[in-house]
PDB file of C-alpha atoms and ligand atoms in Angstrom:
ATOM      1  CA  UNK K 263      45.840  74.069-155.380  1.00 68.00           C
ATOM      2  CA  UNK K 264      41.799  72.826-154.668  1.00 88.00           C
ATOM      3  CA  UNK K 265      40.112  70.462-152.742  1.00 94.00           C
ATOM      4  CA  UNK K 266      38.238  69.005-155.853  1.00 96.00           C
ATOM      5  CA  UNK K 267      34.188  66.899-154.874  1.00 96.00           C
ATOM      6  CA  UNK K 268      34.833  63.681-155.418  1.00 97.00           C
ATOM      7  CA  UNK K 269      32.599  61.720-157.444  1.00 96.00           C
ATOM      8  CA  UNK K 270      30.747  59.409-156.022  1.00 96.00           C
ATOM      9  CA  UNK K 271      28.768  55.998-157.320  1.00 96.00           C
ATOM     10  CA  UNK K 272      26.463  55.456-159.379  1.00 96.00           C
ATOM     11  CA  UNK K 273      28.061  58.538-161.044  1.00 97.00           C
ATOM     12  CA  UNK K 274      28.567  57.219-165.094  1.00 97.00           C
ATOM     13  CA  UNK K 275      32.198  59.027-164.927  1.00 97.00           C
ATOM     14  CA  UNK K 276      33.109  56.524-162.745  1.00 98.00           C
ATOM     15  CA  UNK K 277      32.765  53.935-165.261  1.00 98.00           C
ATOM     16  CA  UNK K 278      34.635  55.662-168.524  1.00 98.00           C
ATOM     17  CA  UNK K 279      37.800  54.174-169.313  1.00 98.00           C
ATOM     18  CA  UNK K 280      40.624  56.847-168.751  1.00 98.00           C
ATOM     19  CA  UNK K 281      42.659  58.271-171.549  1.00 98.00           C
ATOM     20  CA  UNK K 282      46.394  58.327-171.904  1.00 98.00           C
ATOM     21  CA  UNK K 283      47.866  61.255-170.672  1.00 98.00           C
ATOM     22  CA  UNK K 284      49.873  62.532-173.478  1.00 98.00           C
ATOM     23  CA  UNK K 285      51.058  66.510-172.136  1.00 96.00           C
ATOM     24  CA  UNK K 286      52.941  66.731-169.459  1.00 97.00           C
ATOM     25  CA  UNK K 287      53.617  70.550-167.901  1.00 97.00           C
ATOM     26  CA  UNK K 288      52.520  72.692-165.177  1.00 97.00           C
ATOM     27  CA  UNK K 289      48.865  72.337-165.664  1.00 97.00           C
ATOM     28  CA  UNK K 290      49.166  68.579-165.211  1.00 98.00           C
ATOM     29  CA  UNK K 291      51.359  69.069-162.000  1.00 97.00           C
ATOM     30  CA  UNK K 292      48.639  71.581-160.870  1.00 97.00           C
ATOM     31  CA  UNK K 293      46.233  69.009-161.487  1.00 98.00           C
ATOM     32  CA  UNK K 294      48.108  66.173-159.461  1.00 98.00           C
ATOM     33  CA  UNK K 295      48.335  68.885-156.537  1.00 97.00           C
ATOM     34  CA  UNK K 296      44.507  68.949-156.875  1.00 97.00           C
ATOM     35  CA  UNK K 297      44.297  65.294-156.318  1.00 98.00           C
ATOM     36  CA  UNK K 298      46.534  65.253-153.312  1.00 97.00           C
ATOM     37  CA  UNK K 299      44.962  68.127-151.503  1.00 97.00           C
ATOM     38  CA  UNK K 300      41.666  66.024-152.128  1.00 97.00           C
ATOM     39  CA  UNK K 301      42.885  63.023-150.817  1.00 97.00           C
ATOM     40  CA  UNK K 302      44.613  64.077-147.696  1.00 95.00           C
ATOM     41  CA  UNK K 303      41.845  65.125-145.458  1.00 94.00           C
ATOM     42  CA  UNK K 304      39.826  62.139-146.425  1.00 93.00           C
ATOM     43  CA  UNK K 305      42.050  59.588-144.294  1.00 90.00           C
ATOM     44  CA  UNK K 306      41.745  57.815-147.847  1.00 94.00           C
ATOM     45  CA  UNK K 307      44.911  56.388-149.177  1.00 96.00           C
ATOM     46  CA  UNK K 308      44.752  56.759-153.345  1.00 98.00           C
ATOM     47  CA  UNK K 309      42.555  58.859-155.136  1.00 98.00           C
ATOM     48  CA  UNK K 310      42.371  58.750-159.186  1.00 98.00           C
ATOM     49  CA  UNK K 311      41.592  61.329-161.257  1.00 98.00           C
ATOM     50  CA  UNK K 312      38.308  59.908-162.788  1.00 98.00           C
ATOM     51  CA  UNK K 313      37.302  60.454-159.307  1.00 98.00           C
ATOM     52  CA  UNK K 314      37.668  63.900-159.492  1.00 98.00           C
ATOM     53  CA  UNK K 315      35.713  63.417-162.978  1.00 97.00           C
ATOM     54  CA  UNK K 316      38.948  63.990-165.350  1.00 98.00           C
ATOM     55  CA  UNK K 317      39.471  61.130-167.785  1.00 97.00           C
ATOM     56  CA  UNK K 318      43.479  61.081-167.661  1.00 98.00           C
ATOM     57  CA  UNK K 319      44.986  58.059-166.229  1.00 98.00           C
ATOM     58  CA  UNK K 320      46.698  59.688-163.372  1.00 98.00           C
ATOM     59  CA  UNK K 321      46.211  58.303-160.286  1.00 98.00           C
ATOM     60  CA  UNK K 322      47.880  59.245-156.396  1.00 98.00           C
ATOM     61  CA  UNK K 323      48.854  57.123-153.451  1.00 98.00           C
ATOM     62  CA  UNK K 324      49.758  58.137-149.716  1.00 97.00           C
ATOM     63  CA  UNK K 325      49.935  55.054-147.033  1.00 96.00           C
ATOM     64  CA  UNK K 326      51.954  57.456-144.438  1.00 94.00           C
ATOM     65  CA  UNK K 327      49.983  58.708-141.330  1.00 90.00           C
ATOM     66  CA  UNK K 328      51.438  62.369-141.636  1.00 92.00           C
ATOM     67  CA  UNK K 329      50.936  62.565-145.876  1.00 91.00           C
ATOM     68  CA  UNK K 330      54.749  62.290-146.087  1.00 94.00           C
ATOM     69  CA  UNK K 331      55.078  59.894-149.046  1.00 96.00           C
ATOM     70  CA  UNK K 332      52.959  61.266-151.817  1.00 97.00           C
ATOM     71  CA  UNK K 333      53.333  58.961-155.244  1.00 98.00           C
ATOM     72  CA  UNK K 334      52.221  59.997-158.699  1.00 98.00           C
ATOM     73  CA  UNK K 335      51.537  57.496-161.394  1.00 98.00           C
ATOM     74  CA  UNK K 336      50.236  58.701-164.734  1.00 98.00           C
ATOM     75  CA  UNK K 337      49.674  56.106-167.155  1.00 98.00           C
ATOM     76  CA  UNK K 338      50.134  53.027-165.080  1.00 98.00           C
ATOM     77  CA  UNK K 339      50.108  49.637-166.403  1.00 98.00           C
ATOM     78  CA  UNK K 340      50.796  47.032-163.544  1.00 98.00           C
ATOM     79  CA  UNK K 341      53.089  44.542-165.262  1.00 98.00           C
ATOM     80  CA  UNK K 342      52.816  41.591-163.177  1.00 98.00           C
ATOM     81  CA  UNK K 343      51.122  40.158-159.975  1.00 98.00           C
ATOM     82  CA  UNK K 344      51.467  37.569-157.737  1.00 98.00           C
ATOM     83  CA  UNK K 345      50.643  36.369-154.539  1.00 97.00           C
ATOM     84  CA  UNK K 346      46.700  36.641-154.372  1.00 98.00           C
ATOM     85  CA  UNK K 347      44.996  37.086-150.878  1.00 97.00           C
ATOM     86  CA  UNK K 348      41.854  38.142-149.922  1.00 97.00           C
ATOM     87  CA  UNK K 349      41.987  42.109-148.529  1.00 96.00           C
ATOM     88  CA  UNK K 350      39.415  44.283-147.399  1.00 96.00           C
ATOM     89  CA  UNK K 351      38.649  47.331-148.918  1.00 96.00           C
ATOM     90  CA  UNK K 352      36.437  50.492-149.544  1.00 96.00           C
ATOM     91  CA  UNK K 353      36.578  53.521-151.563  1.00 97.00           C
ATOM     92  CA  UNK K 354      35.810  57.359-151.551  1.00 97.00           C
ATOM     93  CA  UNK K 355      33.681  57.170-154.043  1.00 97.00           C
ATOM     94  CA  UNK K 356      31.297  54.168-152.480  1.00 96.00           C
ATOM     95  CA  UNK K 357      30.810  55.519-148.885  1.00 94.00           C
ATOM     96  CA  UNK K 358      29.846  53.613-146.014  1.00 92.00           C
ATOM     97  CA  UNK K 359      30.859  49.879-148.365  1.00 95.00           C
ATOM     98  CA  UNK K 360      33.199  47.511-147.542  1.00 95.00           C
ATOM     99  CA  UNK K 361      33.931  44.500-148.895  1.00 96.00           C
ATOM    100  CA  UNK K 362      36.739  41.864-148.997  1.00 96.00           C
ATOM    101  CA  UNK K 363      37.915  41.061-152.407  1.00 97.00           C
ATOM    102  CA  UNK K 364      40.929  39.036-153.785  1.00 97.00           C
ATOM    103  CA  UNK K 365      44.175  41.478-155.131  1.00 97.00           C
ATOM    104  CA  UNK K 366      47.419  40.555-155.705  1.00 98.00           C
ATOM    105  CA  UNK K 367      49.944  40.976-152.814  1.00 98.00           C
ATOM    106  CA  UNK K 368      53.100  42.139-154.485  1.00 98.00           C
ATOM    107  CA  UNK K 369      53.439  43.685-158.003  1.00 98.00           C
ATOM    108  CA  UNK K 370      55.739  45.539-160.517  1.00 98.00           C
ATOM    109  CA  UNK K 371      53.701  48.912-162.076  1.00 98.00           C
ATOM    110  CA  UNK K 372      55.456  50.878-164.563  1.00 98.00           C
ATOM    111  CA  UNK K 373      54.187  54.563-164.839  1.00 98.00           C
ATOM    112  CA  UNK K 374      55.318  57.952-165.780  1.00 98.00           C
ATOM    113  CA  UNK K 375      55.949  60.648-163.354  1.00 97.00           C
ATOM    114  CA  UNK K 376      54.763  64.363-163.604  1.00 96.00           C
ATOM    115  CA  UNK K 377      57.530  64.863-165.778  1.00 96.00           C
ATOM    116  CA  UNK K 378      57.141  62.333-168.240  1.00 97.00           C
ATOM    117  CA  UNK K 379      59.439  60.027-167.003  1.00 98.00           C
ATOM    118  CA  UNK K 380      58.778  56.534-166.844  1.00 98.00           C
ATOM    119  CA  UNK K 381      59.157  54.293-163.826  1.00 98.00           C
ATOM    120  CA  UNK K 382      59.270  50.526-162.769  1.00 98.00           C
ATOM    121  CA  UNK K 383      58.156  49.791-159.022  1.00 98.00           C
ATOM    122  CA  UNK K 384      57.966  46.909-157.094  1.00 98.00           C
ATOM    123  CA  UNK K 385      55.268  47.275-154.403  1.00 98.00           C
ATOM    124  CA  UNK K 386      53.779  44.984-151.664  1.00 98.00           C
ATOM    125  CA  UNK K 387      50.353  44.623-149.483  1.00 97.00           C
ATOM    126  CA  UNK K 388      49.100  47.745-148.988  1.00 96.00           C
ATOM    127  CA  UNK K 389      51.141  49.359-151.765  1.00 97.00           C
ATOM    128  CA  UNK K 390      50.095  46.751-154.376  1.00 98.00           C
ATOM    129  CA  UNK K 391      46.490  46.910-153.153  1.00 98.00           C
ATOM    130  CA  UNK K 392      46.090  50.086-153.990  1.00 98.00           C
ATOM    131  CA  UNK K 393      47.611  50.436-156.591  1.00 98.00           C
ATOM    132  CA  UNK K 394      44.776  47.609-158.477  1.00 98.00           C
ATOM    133  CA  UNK K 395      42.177  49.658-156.783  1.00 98.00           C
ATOM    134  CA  UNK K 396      43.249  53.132-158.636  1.00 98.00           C
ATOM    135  CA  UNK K 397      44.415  51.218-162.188  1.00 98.00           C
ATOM    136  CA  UNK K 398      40.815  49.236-161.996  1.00 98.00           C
ATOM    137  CA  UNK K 399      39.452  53.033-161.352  1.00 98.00           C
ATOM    138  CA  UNK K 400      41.038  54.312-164.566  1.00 98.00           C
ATOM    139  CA  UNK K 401      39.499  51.113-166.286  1.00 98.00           C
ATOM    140  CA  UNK K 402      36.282  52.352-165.287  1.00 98.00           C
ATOM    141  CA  UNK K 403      35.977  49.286-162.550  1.00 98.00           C
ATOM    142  CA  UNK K 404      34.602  49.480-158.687  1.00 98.00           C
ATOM    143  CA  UNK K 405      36.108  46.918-156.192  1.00 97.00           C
ATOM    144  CA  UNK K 406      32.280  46.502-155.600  1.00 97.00           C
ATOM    145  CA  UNK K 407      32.582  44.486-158.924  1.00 97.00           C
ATOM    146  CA  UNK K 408      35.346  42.038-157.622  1.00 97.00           C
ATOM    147  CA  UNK K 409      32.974  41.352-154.674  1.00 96.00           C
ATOM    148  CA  UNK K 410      31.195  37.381-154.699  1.00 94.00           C
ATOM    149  CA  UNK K 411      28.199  37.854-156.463  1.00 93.00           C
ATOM    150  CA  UNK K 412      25.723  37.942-153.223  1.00 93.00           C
ATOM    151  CA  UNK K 413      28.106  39.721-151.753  1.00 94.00           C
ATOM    152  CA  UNK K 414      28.238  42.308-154.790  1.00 95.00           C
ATOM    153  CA  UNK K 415      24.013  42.917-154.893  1.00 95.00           C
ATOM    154  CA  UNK K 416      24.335  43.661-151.449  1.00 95.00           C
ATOM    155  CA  UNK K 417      26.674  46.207-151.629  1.00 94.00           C
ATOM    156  CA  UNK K 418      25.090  47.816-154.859  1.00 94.00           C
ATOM    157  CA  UNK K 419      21.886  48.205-152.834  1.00 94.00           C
ATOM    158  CA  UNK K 420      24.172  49.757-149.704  1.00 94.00           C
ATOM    159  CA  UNK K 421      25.907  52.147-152.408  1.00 93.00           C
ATOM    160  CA  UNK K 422      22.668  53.131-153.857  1.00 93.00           C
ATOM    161  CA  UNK K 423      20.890  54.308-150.781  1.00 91.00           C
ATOM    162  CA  UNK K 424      24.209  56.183-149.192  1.00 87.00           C
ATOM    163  CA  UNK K 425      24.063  58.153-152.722  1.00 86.00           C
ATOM    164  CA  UNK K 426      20.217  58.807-151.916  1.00 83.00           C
ATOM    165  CA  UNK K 427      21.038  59.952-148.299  1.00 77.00           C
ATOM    166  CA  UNK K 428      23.850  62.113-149.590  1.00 66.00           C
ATOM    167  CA  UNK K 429      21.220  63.332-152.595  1.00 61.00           C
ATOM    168  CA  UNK K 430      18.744  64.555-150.099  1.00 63.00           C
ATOM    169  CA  UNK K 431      21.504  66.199-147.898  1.00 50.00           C
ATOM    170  CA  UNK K 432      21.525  63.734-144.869  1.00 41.00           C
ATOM    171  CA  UNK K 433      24.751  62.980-144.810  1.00 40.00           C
ATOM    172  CA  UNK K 434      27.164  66.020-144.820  1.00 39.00           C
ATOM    173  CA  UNK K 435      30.279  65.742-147.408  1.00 38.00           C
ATOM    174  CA  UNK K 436      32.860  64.076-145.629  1.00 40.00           C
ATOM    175  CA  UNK K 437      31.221  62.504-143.076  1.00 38.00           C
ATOM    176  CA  UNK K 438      30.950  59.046-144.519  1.00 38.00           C
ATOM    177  CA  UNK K 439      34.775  59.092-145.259  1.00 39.00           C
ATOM    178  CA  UNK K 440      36.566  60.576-142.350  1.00 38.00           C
ATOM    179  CA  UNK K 441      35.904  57.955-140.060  1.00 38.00           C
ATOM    180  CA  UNK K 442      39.545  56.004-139.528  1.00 41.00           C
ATOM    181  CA  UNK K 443      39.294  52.469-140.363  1.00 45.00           C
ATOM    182  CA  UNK K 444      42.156  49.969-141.128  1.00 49.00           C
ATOM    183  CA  UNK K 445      40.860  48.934-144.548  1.00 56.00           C
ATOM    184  CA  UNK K 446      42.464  50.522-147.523  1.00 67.00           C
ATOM    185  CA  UNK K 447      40.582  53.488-148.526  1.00 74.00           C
ATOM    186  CA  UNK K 448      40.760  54.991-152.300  1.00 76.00           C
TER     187      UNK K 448
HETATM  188 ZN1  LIG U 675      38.181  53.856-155.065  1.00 74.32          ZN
END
């Protein structure tokens, strides 16, 4: 198990489109360990793995305070959404941006576990936020390009000078990220 960097924008891995994961076994289950030991001491509440700069579509989700309910969805396809609102959200990869953009509220996703096994969910709020922020991930889409178009620029300038700061060592890794907010972080 590692605490893997995670990637951060304008990285170009950020925007490949994530391949189907086709071999499931213990490196793949060593890999989704990877991606939860990353996540947990962010305060962040998904993390996918192009984040980590792997191109399967595997993604992981923890909403619980104490990391107690750790889900793994490897090739997720979110079969249908309803209830639009508009939710606030930032990312791991994007320090230091917020932004309110408009996600469905309540969802089905079908996935496969680490095994292979495939899975239908029905998820709400939170849960179904996420869960568009980490499939749009493996798509090789920001929720900084969901944002109004003013809106958007803005935060593409914001995103561009945190990466600068964090280029030039002024912010420390981690820093930008461990701060407890009550947007939904991933
Ligand atoms: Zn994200």
């Amino acid at each position: 198990m590692t605490r893997r960097t995670v990637v951060r924008y304008p990285d170009p891995r950020l925007r490949e489109e994530s391949e189907r994961v086709e071999e499931f076994g213990p490196e793949l289950a060593a890999f989704v360990d990877d991606l939860l030991d990353t996540l947990r001491p962010t305060g962040g509440i998904g993390l996918s793995a192009p984040q980590v700069g792997d191109r399967r579509a595997v993604f992981v989700m923890d909403l619980s305070e104490d990391h107690s309910e750790p889900q793994v969805f490897i090739n997720p396809k979110i079969l249908s959404r309803e209830r639009d609102a508009w939710v606030e959200e930032s990312c791991l990869s994007i320090p230091g941006v917020e932004g309110k953009v408009i996600r469905a509220t309540r969802l089905r996703v079908r996935a496969q576990d680490e095994d292979g096994e495939f899975f239908e969910e029905d998820l709400e709020d939170m849960y179904a936020v996420c869960v568009q922020h980490e499939v749009d991930h493996l798509e090789g889409r920001l929720f900084i390009d969901r944002l109004p178009f003013v809106k958007r620029l803005r935060a593409q300038r914001q995103a561009l000078r945190s990466s600068r700061e964090v280029a030039v060592g002024s912010i420390q890794e981690g820093d930008a990220i461990d701060s407890p907010t009550d947007s939904s972080r991933s």
